[in-house]
Short mmCIF file of C-alpha atoms in Angstrom, two decimals:
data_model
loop_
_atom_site.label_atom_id
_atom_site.label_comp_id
_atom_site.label_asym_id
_atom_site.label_seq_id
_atom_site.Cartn_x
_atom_site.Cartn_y
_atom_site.Cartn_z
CA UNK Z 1 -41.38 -4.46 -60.80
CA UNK Z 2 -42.01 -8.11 -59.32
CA UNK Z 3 -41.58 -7.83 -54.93
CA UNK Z 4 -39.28 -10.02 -53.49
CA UNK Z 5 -42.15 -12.73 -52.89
CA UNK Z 6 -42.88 -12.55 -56.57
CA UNK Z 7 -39.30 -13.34 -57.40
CA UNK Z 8 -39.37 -16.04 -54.84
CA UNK Z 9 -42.24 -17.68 -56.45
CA UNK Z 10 -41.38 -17.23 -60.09
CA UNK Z 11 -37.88 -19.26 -58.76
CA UNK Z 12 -39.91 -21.87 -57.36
CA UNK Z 13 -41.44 -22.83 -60.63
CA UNK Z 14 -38.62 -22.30 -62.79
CA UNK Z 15 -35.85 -23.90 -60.60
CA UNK Z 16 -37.48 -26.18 -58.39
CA UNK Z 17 -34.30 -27.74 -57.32
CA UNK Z 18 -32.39 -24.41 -56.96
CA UNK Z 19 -32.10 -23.44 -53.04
CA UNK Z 20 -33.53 -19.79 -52.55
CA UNK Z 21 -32.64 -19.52 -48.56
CA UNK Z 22 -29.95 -16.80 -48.21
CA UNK Z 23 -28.94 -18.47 -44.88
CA UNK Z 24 -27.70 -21.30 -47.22
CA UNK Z 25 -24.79 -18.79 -48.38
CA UNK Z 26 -23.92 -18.45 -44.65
CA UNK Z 27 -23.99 -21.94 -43.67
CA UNK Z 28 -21.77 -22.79 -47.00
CA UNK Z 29 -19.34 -20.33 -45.71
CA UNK Z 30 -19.19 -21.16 -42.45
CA UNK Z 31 -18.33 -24.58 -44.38
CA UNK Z 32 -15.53 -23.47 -45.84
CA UNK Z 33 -13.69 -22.22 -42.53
CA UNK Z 34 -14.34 -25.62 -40.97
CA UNK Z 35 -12.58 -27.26 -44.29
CA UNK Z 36 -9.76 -24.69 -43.74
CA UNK Z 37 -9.24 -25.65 -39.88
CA UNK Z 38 -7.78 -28.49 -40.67
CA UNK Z 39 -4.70 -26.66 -42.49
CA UNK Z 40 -1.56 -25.41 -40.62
CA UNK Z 41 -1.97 -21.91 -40.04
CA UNK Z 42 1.22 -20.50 -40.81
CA UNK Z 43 0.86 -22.34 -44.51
CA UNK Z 44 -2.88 -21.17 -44.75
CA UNK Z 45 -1.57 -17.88 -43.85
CA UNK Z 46 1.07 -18.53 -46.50
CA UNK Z 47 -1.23 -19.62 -49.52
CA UNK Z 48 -4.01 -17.02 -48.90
CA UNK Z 49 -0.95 -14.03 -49.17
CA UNK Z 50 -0.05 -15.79 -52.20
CA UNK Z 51 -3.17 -15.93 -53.89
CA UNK Z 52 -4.37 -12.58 -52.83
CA UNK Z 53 -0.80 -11.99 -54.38
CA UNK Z 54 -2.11 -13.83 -57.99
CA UNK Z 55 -5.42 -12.21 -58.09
CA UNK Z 56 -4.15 -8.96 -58.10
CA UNK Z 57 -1.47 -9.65 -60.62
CA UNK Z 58 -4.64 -11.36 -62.69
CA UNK Z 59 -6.46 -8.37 -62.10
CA UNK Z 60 -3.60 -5.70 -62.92
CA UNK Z 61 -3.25 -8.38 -66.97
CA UNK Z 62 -0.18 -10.39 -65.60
CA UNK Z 63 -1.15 -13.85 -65.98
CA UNK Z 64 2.22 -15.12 -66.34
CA UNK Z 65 2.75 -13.75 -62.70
CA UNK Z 66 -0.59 -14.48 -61.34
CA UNK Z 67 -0.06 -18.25 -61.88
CA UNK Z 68 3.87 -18.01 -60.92
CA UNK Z 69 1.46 -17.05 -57.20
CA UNK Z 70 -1.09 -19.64 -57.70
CA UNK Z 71 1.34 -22.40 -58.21
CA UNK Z 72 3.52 -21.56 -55.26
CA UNK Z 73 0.23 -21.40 -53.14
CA UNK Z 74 -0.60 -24.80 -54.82
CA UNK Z 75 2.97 -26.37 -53.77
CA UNK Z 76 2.41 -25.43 -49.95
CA UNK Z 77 -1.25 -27.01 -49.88
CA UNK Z 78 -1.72 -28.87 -52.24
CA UNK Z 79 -5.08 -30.06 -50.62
CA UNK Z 80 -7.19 -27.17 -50.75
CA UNK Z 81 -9.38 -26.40 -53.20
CA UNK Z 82 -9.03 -22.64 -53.74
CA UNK Z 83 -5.97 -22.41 -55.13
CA UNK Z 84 -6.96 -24.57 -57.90
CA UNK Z 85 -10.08 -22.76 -58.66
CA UNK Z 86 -7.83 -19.09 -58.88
CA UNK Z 87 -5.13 -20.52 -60.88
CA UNK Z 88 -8.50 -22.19 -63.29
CA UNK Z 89 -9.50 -18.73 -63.94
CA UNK Z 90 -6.06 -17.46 -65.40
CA UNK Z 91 -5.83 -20.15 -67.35
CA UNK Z 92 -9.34 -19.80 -68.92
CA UNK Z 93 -7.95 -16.02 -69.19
CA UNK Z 94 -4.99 -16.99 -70.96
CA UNK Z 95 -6.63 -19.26 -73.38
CA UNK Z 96 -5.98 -22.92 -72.01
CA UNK Z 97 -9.23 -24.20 -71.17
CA UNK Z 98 -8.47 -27.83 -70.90
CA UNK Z 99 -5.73 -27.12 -68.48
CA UNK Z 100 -8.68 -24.71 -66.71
CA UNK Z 101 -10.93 -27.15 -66.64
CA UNK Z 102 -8.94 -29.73 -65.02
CA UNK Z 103 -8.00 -27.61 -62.50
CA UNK Z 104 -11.79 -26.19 -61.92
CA UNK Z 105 -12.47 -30.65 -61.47
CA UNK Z 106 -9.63 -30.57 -59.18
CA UNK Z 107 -10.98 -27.79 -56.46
CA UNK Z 108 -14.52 -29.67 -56.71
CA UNK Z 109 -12.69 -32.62 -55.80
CA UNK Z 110 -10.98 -31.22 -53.29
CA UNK Z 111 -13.87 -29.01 -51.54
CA UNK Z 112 -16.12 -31.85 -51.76
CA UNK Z 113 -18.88 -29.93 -53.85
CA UNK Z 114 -19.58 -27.55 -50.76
CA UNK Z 115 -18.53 -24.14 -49.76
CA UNK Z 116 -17.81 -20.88 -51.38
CA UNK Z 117 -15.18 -22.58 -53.33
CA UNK Z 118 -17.40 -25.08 -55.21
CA UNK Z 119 -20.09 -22.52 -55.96
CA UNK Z 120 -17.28 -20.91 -58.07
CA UNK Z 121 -16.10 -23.79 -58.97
CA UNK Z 122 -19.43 -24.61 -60.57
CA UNK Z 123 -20.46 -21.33 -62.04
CA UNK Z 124 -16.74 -21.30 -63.80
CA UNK Z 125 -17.24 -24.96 -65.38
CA UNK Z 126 -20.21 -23.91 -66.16
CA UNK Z 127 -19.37 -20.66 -68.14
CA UNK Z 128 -16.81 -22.90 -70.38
CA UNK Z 129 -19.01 -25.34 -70.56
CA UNK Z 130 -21.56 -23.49 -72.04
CA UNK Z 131 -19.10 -21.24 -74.36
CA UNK Z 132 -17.95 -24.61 -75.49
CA UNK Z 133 -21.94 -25.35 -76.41
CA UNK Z 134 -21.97 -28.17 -73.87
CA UNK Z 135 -25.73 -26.51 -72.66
CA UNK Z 136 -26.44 -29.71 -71.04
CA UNK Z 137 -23.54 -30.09 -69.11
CA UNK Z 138 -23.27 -26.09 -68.22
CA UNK Z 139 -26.93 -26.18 -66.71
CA UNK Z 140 -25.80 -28.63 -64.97
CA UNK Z 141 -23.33 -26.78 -64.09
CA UNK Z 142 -24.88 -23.90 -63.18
CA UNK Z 143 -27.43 -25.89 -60.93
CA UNK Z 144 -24.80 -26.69 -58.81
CA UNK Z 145 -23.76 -23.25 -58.50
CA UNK Z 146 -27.17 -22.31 -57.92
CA UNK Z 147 -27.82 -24.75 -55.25
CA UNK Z 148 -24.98 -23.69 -53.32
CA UNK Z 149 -26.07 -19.66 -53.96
CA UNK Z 150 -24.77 -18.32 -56.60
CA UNK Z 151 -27.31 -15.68 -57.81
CA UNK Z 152 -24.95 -14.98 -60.82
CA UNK Z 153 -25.72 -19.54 -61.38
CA UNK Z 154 -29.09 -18.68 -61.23
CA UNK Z 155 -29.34 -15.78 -63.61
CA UNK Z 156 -27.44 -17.90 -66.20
CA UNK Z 157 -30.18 -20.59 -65.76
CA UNK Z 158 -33.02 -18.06 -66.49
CA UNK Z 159 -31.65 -17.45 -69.54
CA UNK Z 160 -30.92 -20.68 -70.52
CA UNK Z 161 -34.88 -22.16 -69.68
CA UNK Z 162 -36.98 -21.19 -73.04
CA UNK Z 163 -40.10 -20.66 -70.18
CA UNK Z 164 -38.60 -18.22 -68.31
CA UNK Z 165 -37.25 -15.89 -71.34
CA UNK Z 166 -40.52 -15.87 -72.58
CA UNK Z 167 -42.03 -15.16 -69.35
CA UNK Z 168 -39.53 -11.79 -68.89
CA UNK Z 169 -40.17 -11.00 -72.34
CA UNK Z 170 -43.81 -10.93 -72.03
CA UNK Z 171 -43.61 -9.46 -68.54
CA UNK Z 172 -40.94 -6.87 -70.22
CA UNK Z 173 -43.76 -6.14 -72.76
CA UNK Z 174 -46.13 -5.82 -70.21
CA UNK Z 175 -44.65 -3.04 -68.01
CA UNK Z 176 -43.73 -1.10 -70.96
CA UNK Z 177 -47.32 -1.05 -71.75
CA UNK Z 178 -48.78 -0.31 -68.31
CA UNK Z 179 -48.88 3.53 -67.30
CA UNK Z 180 -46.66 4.81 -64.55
CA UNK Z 181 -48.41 4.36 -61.36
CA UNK Z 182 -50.50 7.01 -60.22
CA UNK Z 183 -51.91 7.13 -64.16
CA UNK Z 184 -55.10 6.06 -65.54
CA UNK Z 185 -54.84 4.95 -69.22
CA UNK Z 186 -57.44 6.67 -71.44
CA UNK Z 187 -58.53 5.23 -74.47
#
């Protein structure tokens, strides 16, 4: 099993452009509340109910419902971003990508690429994207995601880069071949 260094490294030459600080997460969600201070309270109070309202009706199959939430909470601020990304992922679920999609450009747009927001904004495009067999335009994607700390952004990449499936192949190869520690092979 590769330490934590090892990972780090292997990361490094795979994805140099991918940010592998987990302080980044913090700082990117201490972004967000910043974004969010500039909302009324009462109406951020308001649209977070309602969308904690949508993702459980998501979550319990009704779509219809969840976005019934998700539009409400998009009527009382229509400036922020997260909204747009929730109500994105019930309409991927329910089968309207395009409308997903423009909704997924929308809370980019609207959380300026940063924050919590945009890293799920990213890693959602991306996922379409790349079901759609845009793999150009989903690693893209997924760099994004990545750079803003998405470890789920990152994982997709590995799999995407030839290199580094061959490299956990061999590697996979490799340990199944080793003995367990403590063992000496014998010929």
């Amino acid at each position: 099993m590769a330490t934590i260094n090892d990972q780090a490294v292997l990361q490094t030459i795979f994805h140099p452009n991918v940010h592998f600080d987990e302080d980044w997460q913090e700082e990117q969600e201490k972004q967000q509340l910043i974004q969010e201070g500039g909302f009324d309270p009462e109406l951020l109070r308001q649209t977070t109910h309602l969308e904690a309202q949508g993702i459980a009706a998501a979550e319990g199959g009704d779509l219809e419902l969840a976005l019934e939430k998700f539009n409400q909470a998009i009527q009382l601020l229509p400036e922020r971003a997260s909204a747009f990304n929730n109500r994105a992922q019930a309409l991927r679920l329910q089968g309207d990508v395009a409308k997903a999609l423009e909704d997924l450009e929308a809370a980019l747009k609207l959380s300026k690429g940063a924050g919590p927001v945009a890293r799920q904004g990213f890693v959602q495009r991306g996922l379409i994207q790349r079901l759609q067999g845009q793999e150009e335009a989903a690693r893209r994607s997924f760099e994004q995601g990545a750079a803003l700390g998405s470890v789920f952004a990152r994982q997709q990449l590995a799999l995407m880069n030839p290199y580094a499936a061959l490299c956990n192949q061999m590697l996979a190869e490799l340990m199944r071949k080793s003995p367990p520690k403590g063992e000496t092979e014998t010929c």
